[in-house]
Short mmCIF file of C-alpha atoms in Angstrom, two decimals:
data_model
loop_
_atom_site.label_atom_id
_atom_site.label_comp_id
_atom_site.label_asym_id
_atom_site.label_seq_id
_atom_site.Cartn_x
_atom_site.Cartn_y
_atom_site.Cartn_z
CA MET A 1 -0.14 -0.10 0.04
CA ARG A 2 2.66 2.30 1.03
CA LEU A 3 4.71 1.66 -2.22
CA ARG A 4 1.65 2.19 -4.64
CA ARG A 5 1.02 5.56 -2.73
CA ALA A 6 4.72 6.51 -3.51
CA VAL A 7 4.55 5.46 -6.92
CA HIS A 8 1.20 7.37 -7.34
CA ARG A 9 2.86 10.57 -5.85
CA ALA A 10 5.74 10.29 -7.81
CA ARG A 11 3.48 9.85 -11.07
CA VAL A 12 1.24 13.13 -10.10
CA GLY A 13 4.51 15.09 -9.36
CA VAL A 14 6.22 14.22 -12.89
CA ARG A 15 2.91 15.02 -14.44
CA ARG A 16 2.54 18.35 -12.96
CA SER A 17 6.15 18.99 -13.67
CA ALA A 18 5.52 18.35 -17.31
CA VAL A 19 2.60 20.35 -17.46
CA ASP A 20 4.01 23.40 -15.66
CA TYR A 21 7.01 23.11 -17.95
CA PHE A 22 5.00 23.00 -21.32
CA ARG A 23 3.10 25.91 -20.08
CA GLY A 24 6.16 27.84 -19.31
CA GLY A 25 5.76 27.97 -15.42
CA GLY A 26 8.14 25.32 -14.57
CA SER A 27 11.51 24.71 -14.11
CA ASP A 28 13.99 23.64 -17.33
CA TRP A 29 16.23 21.45 -15.52
CA ILE A 30 14.84 18.53 -17.65
CA ALA A 31 15.78 20.03 -20.90
CA LEU A 32 18.91 21.41 -19.38
CA THR A 33 19.90 17.98 -18.05
CA ALA A 34 18.98 16.25 -21.70
CA LEU A 35 20.78 18.66 -23.56
CA LEU A 36 24.12 18.59 -21.30
CA LEU A 37 24.08 14.66 -22.00
CA SER A 38 23.92 14.95 -25.44
CA ILE A 39 27.02 17.19 -25.49
CA PRO A 40 29.67 14.62 -24.34
CA VAL A 41 27.96 11.79 -26.45
CA LEU A 42 28.12 14.27 -29.73
CA ALA A 43 31.98 15.30 -28.94
CA LEU A 44 33.00 11.48 -28.51
CA SER A 45 31.30 10.60 -31.46
CA THR A 46 33.05 13.67 -33.28
CA ALA A 47 36.39 12.28 -32.02
CA GLY A 48 35.65 8.53 -33.17
CA TRP A 49 33.85 9.22 -36.53
CA PRO A 50 34.43 12.96 -37.68
CA GLU A 51 33.13 11.76 -41.15
CA TRP A 52 29.81 10.81 -39.88
CA CYS A 53 29.73 13.44 -36.93
CA PRO A 54 31.40 16.55 -37.62
CA PRO A 55 31.97 19.36 -34.91
CA GLU A 56 28.99 21.37 -36.07
CA ALA A 57 26.92 18.60 -34.71
CA LEU A 58 27.09 20.93 -31.58
CA LEU A 59 25.02 23.33 -32.99
CA LEU A 60 21.84 20.92 -32.52
CA PRO A 61 21.70 21.51 -28.88
CA LEU A 62 22.62 24.69 -29.21
CA VAL A 63 19.75 25.53 -31.12
CA ALA A 64 17.41 23.34 -29.17
CA ALA A 65 18.70 25.31 -25.82
CA GLY A 66 18.06 28.79 -27.41
CA LEU A 67 14.22 27.88 -27.62
CA LEU A 68 13.90 25.64 -24.30
CA LEU A 69 16.44 27.27 -21.72
CA ARG A 70 16.24 30.25 -19.66
CA PRO A 71 19.33 32.76 -20.37
CA ALA A 72 21.20 31.66 -17.10
CA SER A 73 20.67 27.98 -17.95
CA LEU A 74 21.69 28.91 -21.49
CA LEU A 75 25.15 30.11 -20.38
CA GLY A 76 26.02 27.06 -18.54
CA LEU A 77 25.38 24.82 -21.50
CA TYR A 78 27.67 27.37 -23.61
CA VAL A 79 30.32 26.36 -21.25
CA ALA A 80 29.97 22.49 -21.96
CA VAL A 81 30.01 23.11 -25.78
CA ALA A 82 33.23 25.13 -25.40
CA CYS A 83 34.80 22.45 -23.31
CA ALA A 84 33.64 19.83 -25.59
CA LEU A 85 35.27 21.55 -28.70
CA VAL A 86 38.46 21.68 -26.69
CA LEU A 87 38.05 18.10 -25.99
CA GLU A 88 37.39 17.26 -29.61
CA THR A 89 40.52 19.27 -30.63
CA ALA A 90 42.53 17.35 -28.19
CA LEU A 91 41.45 13.36 -29.01
CA ILE A 92 41.57 14.25 -32.51
CA ASP A 93 45.10 15.55 -32.23
CA ALA A 94 46.20 12.62 -30.35
CA GLU A 95 45.24 10.21 -32.89
CA ARG A 96 46.79 12.09 -35.79
CA SER A 97 45.11 10.27 -38.41
CA ALA A 98 42.96 12.60 -39.86
CA PRO A 99 43.27 16.73 -40.81
CA ASP A 100 41.73 18.57 -37.46
CA PRO A 101 38.03 19.00 -38.57
CA VAL A 102 37.69 21.77 -35.59
CA THR A 103 38.67 25.06 -37.79
CA PRO A 104 38.42 28.45 -36.82
CA GLY A 105 35.57 28.80 -39.09
CA THR A 106 33.59 25.78 -36.90
CA ILE A 107 34.58 27.78 -33.79
CA LEU A 108 33.01 31.05 -35.22
CA LEU A 109 29.92 29.04 -36.56
CA VAL A 110 29.44 27.48 -33.02
CA ALA A 111 29.85 30.97 -31.32
CA ALA A 112 27.36 32.90 -34.10
CA VAL A 113 24.55 30.33 -33.08
CA ALA A 114 25.43 30.72 -29.29
CA LEU A 115 24.90 34.36 -29.70
CA ILE A 116 21.73 34.22 -31.50
CA GLY A 117 20.22 31.79 -29.08
CA LEU A 118 21.18 33.98 -26.35
CA LEU A 119 19.45 36.93 -27.75
CA ILE A 120 16.22 35.01 -28.51
CA ALA A 121 16.34 33.46 -24.82
CA GLN A 122 16.72 36.93 -23.40
CA PHE A 123 14.18 38.21 -25.52
CA ARG A 124 11.51 35.70 -24.75
CA SER A 125 12.37 36.37 -21.08
CA ARG A 126 11.69 40.08 -21.54
CA VAL A 127 8.47 39.35 -23.24
CA GLY A 128 7.63 36.78 -20.42
CA VAL A 129 5.86 34.16 -23.01
CA PRO A 130 8.23 30.89 -23.47
CA TRP A 131 8.25 29.31 -26.73
CA ARG A 132 6.37 26.39 -25.32
CA ARG A 133 3.16 28.40 -24.46
CA GLY A 134 3.51 31.14 -26.96
CA HIS A 135 1.98 29.54 -29.99
CA THR A 136 -0.81 28.01 -27.99
CA MET A 137 -1.64 31.34 -26.35
CA LEU A 138 -1.71 32.84 -29.93
CA PHE A 139 -3.98 30.02 -31.41
CA ASP A 140 -6.22 30.09 -28.42
CA LEU A 141 -6.40 34.00 -28.91
CA ARG A 142 -7.08 33.90 -32.51
CA GLU A 143 -10.28 31.26 -31.88
CA ARG A 144 -11.73 33.60 -29.14
CA ILE A 145 -11.62 36.54 -31.65
CA SER A 146 -13.30 34.16 -34.20
CA ALA A 147 -15.90 33.58 -31.75
CA GLN A 148 -16.29 37.16 -30.85
CA SER A 149 -16.81 38.14 -34.36
CA ALA A 150 -19.52 35.37 -34.96
CA LEU A 151 -23.15 37.09 -35.06
CA PRO A 152 -25.59 35.76 -32.44
CA ALA A 153 -28.15 33.24 -33.95
CA PRO A 154 -30.84 34.67 -35.88
CA PRO A 155 -34.64 34.37 -35.57
CA ASP A 156 -36.64 32.49 -37.89
CA GLY A 157 -36.89 34.65 -41.34
CA TRP A 158 -33.27 36.39 -41.00
CA HIS A 159 -30.05 35.21 -42.15
CA HIS A 160 -26.66 36.60 -41.76
CA GLU A 161 -22.85 35.91 -42.19
CA VAL A 162 -19.37 37.73 -41.43
CA SER A 163 -16.45 37.14 -43.40
CA LEU A 164 -12.93 38.82 -42.33
CA ARG A 165 -9.89 38.48 -44.52
CA PRO A 166 -6.57 40.02 -42.87
CA ALA A 167 -3.60 41.34 -44.97
CA GLY A 168 -1.30 39.21 -46.29
CA GLY A 169 -3.15 36.15 -45.22
CA GLN A 170 -2.25 36.73 -41.58
CA SER A 171 -4.59 35.36 -38.77
CA PHE A 172 -5.07 38.82 -37.04
CA SER A 173 -6.81 41.76 -38.89
CA GLY A 174 -7.11 45.41 -38.13
CA ASP A 175 -11.02 45.07 -39.08
CA PHE A 176 -13.25 43.17 -36.32
CA VAL A 177 -16.93 42.72 -35.72
CA VAL A 178 -18.84 42.42 -32.44
CA ALA A 179 -22.55 41.95 -32.25
CA ALA A 180 -24.99 41.48 -29.40
CA ARG A 181 -29.00 40.61 -29.02
CA THR A 182 -30.38 43.38 -27.01
CA GLY A 183 -33.28 44.86 -26.14
CA PRO A 184 -36.69 43.00 -24.67
CA ASP A 185 -36.41 39.14 -25.27
CA GLY A 186 -33.36 39.92 -27.60
CA ARG A 187 -35.48 41.30 -30.52
CA THR A 188 -32.97 43.99 -31.35
CA LEU A 189 -29.56 43.15 -32.91
CA GLU A 190 -26.68 45.16 -32.68
CA VAL A 191 -23.65 44.96 -35.02
CA VAL A 192 -20.38 47.09 -35.08
CA LEU A 193 -17.79 46.86 -37.88
CA THR A 194 -14.97 48.70 -37.18
CA ASP A 195 -11.57 49.35 -39.25
CA VAL A 196 -8.64 50.25 -36.91
CA SER A 197 -6.31 52.60 -38.99
CA GLY A 198 -3.09 50.52 -40.35
CA LYS A 199 -3.27 47.15 -41.77
CA GLY A 200 -2.58 43.68 -40.90
CA ILE A 201 -0.08 42.86 -38.04
CA ASP A 202 0.55 46.55 -37.52
CA ALA A 203 -3.20 46.97 -36.55
CA ALA A 204 -3.76 43.85 -34.93
CA SER A 205 -2.71 44.53 -31.57
CA ARG A 206 -4.77 47.72 -31.38
CA SER A 207 -7.48 45.67 -32.99
CA LEU A 208 -7.28 42.99 -30.30
CA LEU A 209 -7.77 45.65 -27.46
CA LEU A 210 -10.62 47.88 -29.06
CA SER A 211 -12.53 44.48 -29.92
CA GLY A 212 -12.48 43.44 -26.27
CA ALA A 213 -13.32 46.93 -25.31
CA PHE A 214 -15.91 47.52 -27.78
CA GLY A 215 -17.79 44.32 -26.92
CA GLY A 216 -18.02 44.95 -23.36
CA LEU A 217 -19.71 48.23 -24.37
CA LEU A 218 -22.04 46.73 -26.71
CA GLY A 219 -25.36 45.96 -24.53
CA SER A 220 -24.37 47.93 -21.69
CA LEU A 221 -25.36 51.15 -22.97
CA PRO A 222 -28.18 52.60 -25.07
CA PRO A 223 -27.56 52.46 -28.80
CA HIS A 224 -26.68 56.03 -29.05
CA GLY A 225 -24.35 55.93 -26.35
CA PHE A 226 -21.93 53.17 -27.91
CA LEU A 227 -20.34 55.44 -30.40
CA PRO A 228 -19.48 58.39 -27.90
CA ALA A 229 -18.39 56.09 -25.46
CA ALA A 230 -16.30 54.33 -27.80
CA ASN A 231 -14.80 57.48 -28.95
CA GLY A 232 -14.00 58.57 -25.18
CA TYR A 233 -12.21 55.18 -24.95
CA LEU A 234 -10.18 55.43 -28.02
CA LEU A 235 -8.93 59.15 -26.92
CA ARG A 236 -7.75 57.87 -23.60
CA GLN A 237 -5.66 55.64 -25.19
CA ASP A 238 -3.63 58.46 -26.83
CA TRP A 239 -2.13 56.39 -29.45
CA GLN A 240 -0.04 58.13 -32.05
CA GLU A 241 -1.83 56.11 -34.93
CA GLY A 242 -5.11 55.80 -32.86
CA PHE A 243 -8.25 56.69 -34.99
CA ALA A 244 -10.87 54.18 -36.35
CA THR A 245 -13.62 54.28 -38.19
CA SER A 246 -16.73 52.18 -37.05
CA ILE A 247 -20.59 51.68 -38.27
CA HIS A 248 -23.00 50.59 -35.88
CA LEU A 249 -26.31 48.98 -37.15
CA VAL A 250 -29.38 48.72 -34.58
CA LEU A 251 -32.03 46.53 -36.01
CA ASP A 252 -35.40 45.47 -34.92
CA LEU A 253 -35.75 42.01 -35.87
CA ASP A 254 -39.73 41.95 -35.56
CA SER A 255 -40.24 45.22 -37.93
CA GLY A 256 -37.07 45.36 -39.87
CA ASP A 257 -36.62 48.88 -38.97
CA TYR A 258 -33.15 49.73 -38.27
CA GLU A 259 -30.85 53.00 -37.34
CA LEU A 260 -27.11 53.35 -38.77
CA LEU A 261 -24.91 55.19 -36.87
CA SER A 262 -21.36 55.75 -38.29
CA ALA A 263 -18.11 57.23 -37.03
CA GLY A 264 -16.34 58.17 -40.61
CA HIS A 265 -17.15 54.84 -41.97
CA LEU A 266 -18.11 53.93 -45.58
CA PRO A 267 -21.92 53.59 -46.15
CA ALA A 268 -24.04 50.83 -45.99
CA LEU A 269 -25.45 49.07 -49.14
CA GLN A 270 -29.06 47.75 -49.20
CA LEU A 271 -30.87 46.18 -51.79
CA HIS A 272 -34.51 46.57 -51.95
CA ALA A 273 -36.12 43.51 -53.54
CA GLY A 274 -38.92 45.41 -54.68
CA THR A 275 -37.09 47.37 -57.36
CA GLY A 276 -33.59 45.41 -57.41
CA ARG A 277 -31.78 48.20 -56.93
CA TRP A 278 -28.92 49.08 -54.23
CA GLN A 279 -29.18 52.18 -52.17
CA GLU A 280 -26.41 53.71 -50.25
CA VAL A 281 -27.32 54.38 -46.52
CA ALA A 282 -24.73 57.07 -45.19
CA ALA A 283 -25.01 58.45 -41.67
CA GLU A 284 -22.72 61.41 -40.45
CA GLY A 285 -20.37 61.21 -37.70
CA PRO A 286 -16.39 61.78 -37.59
CA LEU A 287 -13.84 59.40 -37.08
CA LEU A 288 -13.13 57.77 -33.54
CA GLY A 289 -10.31 58.89 -31.16
CA VAL A 290 -10.22 62.20 -33.32
CA TRP A 291 -11.70 64.89 -30.84
CA ASP A 292 -13.70 64.81 -27.89
CA GLY A 293 -17.73 65.66 -27.81
CA ALA A 294 -18.42 64.12 -31.24
CA GLU A 295 -21.82 63.68 -31.94
CA PHE A 296 -23.18 61.09 -34.30
CA HIS A 297 -26.39 61.26 -36.44
CA PRO A 298 -28.17 57.99 -37.48
CA ALA A 299 -29.81 57.28 -40.89
CA LYS A 300 -32.84 55.00 -40.91
CA GLY A 301 -34.48 52.45 -42.99
CA THR A 302 -36.25 49.20 -43.20
CA LEU A 303 -35.38 45.73 -44.38
CA ARG A 304 -38.58 44.44 -45.76
CA ARG A 305 -38.70 40.63 -47.16
CA GLY A 306 -36.06 39.87 -49.40
CA ASP A 307 -34.01 42.91 -48.78
CA VAL A 308 -30.23 42.65 -47.94
CA LEU A 309 -28.05 45.10 -46.00
CA MET A 310 -24.31 45.19 -46.58
CA LEU A 311 -21.27 46.26 -44.05
CA PHE A 312 -17.81 46.68 -45.40
CA THR A 313 -14.53 48.07 -44.87
CA ASP A 314 -12.63 50.41 -47.18
CA GLY A 315 -10.15 47.27 -48.29
CA LEU A 316 -13.09 45.62 -49.98
CA VAL A 317 -14.00 48.37 -52.55
CA GLU A 318 -10.81 51.18 -52.29
CA ARG A 319 -8.03 50.91 -54.60
CA PRO A 320 -5.21 53.66 -55.38
CA ASP A 321 -6.01 53.99 -59.00
CA GLU A 322 -9.84 54.12 -59.05
CA ASP A 323 -12.63 56.05 -57.29
CA LEU A 324 -14.33 54.76 -54.44
CA ALA A 325 -17.75 54.75 -56.54
CA ASP A 326 -16.23 52.34 -59.00
CA GLY A 327 -15.24 50.00 -56.05
CA ILE A 328 -18.71 50.23 -54.70
CA ASP A 329 -19.96 49.74 -58.33
CA ARG A 330 -17.63 46.60 -58.65
CA LEU A 331 -19.02 45.28 -55.22
CA THR A 332 -22.78 45.77 -56.22
CA GLY A 333 -22.24 44.15 -59.50
CA ALA A 334 -20.65 41.36 -57.96
CA ALA A 335 -23.54 40.76 -55.41
CA ASP A 336 -26.21 41.13 -58.04
CA ARG A 337 -25.45 37.74 -59.49
CA TYR A 338 -26.52 36.19 -56.08
CA VAL A 339 -29.99 37.93 -56.05
CA THR A 340 -31.80 34.92 -57.86
CA ARG A 341 -30.02 32.38 -55.73
CA GLY A 342 -29.95 33.91 -52.61
CA PHE A 343 -27.32 35.21 -50.26
CA ARG A 344 -26.15 32.44 -48.29
CA ASN A 345 -22.86 31.54 -47.88
CA THR A 346 -21.59 34.27 -50.21
CA ALA A 347 -19.63 36.60 -47.94
CA TRP A 348 -16.54 34.87 -48.67
CA GLU A 349 -17.13 34.68 -52.32
CA LEU A 350 -17.88 38.24 -52.69
CA ILE A 351 -14.72 39.16 -51.00
CA ASP A 352 -13.09 36.76 -53.49
CA ALA A 353 -14.97 38.39 -56.48
CA VAL A 354 -14.04 41.89 -55.63
CA ALA A 355 -10.79 41.87 -53.89
CA LYS A 356 -9.22 38.73 -53.61
CA ASP A 357 -5.67 39.93 -53.98
CA VAL A 358 -5.92 43.17 -52.57
CA ASN A 359 -3.17 43.92 -49.73
CA ASP A 360 -5.51 45.15 -46.99
CA ASP A 361 -7.78 44.04 -44.51
CA ARG A 362 -11.31 43.35 -45.74
CA ALA A 363 -14.69 42.63 -43.93
CA LEU A 364 -18.00 42.23 -45.05
CA VAL A 365 -21.43 41.70 -43.00
CA LEU A 366 -24.28 40.40 -44.89
CA ILE A 367 -27.93 40.38 -43.27
CA CYS A 368 -30.92 39.18 -45.19
CA ARG A 369 -34.40 39.21 -44.53
CA ASP A 370 -35.97 36.18 -46.11
#
C-alpha cells in the first residue's frame, strides 16, 4: 500500500512538472539535463567518427537550448559546448590520423549560433511568454477573436454572415466585428464593424484591445451611447496612430426597422427586393479617436422581405487607381449575381470576387431578411 502511494505521488509530481514546463511556468532542468548529456555523446562521436558526426553537430543542442532554456541555464550549456570543442580537438590531435576538423570557421559558426540563441532567450524572457506556451496562446487568442466576431443566432426569417480577410493572409486583422442581441427578449440585433487605422499585424494589437473594449460596451449602453463611449475610450489611449472608423447597426428583428450610426465609416448598401436596386445608406459622424464631444447622427431605414444589407470596410472597395464609387459599383455588380440564388454562404465568395488579391484588411457583413 505504501509503495503504491509513493508511486502515485511520483506520477502526479512528474505530471505536474511536465504540465508546468510546457505551459512555461516550470523549471527547465529536464531540458538542461538532456542537452548536457547530449554534448559528451556528440563530442565522443566526433572524435571517433568525424566523417559521420562533424564538430558542427554541436549546433543541434545549441539551437534546441535557444528555444527551451532560460538565459542563465543557456550560459551553463555554452560552457559545456566550449569544453566539448576543446575535448574534440585534443582527442583528434592525439590520433593524428586525419586533418583536424575543428577549424576556426567551426568555432566562429558555433559562437554565432550561441549568440543568436542567447538573444532569442533574452527576448523571450523579457516578453514573459516562453515558446512552449506562446504558440498555444496565440492560437487560443485567434479562436476567441473568431468566436467574438460571430453574430448571434438569428430568429426565423433572418440570415446573416460575416467574413474577415486579413492583409497578407495573416491570422489577425485590423478589422473586427462585435455583435449582441439586446432589448426586450433579445429582439434587437446590434452589430458594430470597425476598421482600425493601419493594416495586418501593424493594426492587429490595437484591434485586439478595441474589440474587447467594444464588446464590453455593446449592450451595456443605449444604442446612441455606444459610439460616444467608444470615441472616449479611444481618446484615452493616446495612440499616435489611434483613429478608427466604425459603423453601428441597430436592427429591430420584428419590424425590420433599423438605425445606422457611423464614425467616419463607408456607407452601408441596401438591396431593395421590390426594385432590385442598391441604395447607399450613409450616416454622419467623425472618426473615432479624433476629438472629444463628437456627435453621431443616425440614418434610418427598413429591411423588408427579400432585402439585403451589406456593411463593409474600405479594403473591399478602395484601390489607389480608382474612385470609391467605382469600387462600390464593382461590389454591387458582383452581389447582383446572387440575387436570384440567394445570399447564403456568399460573404467569402464576394470578397474573392471583388478584392481577392488586395493587400489590405477586408471585412463584409451580410444581413438578409428572407
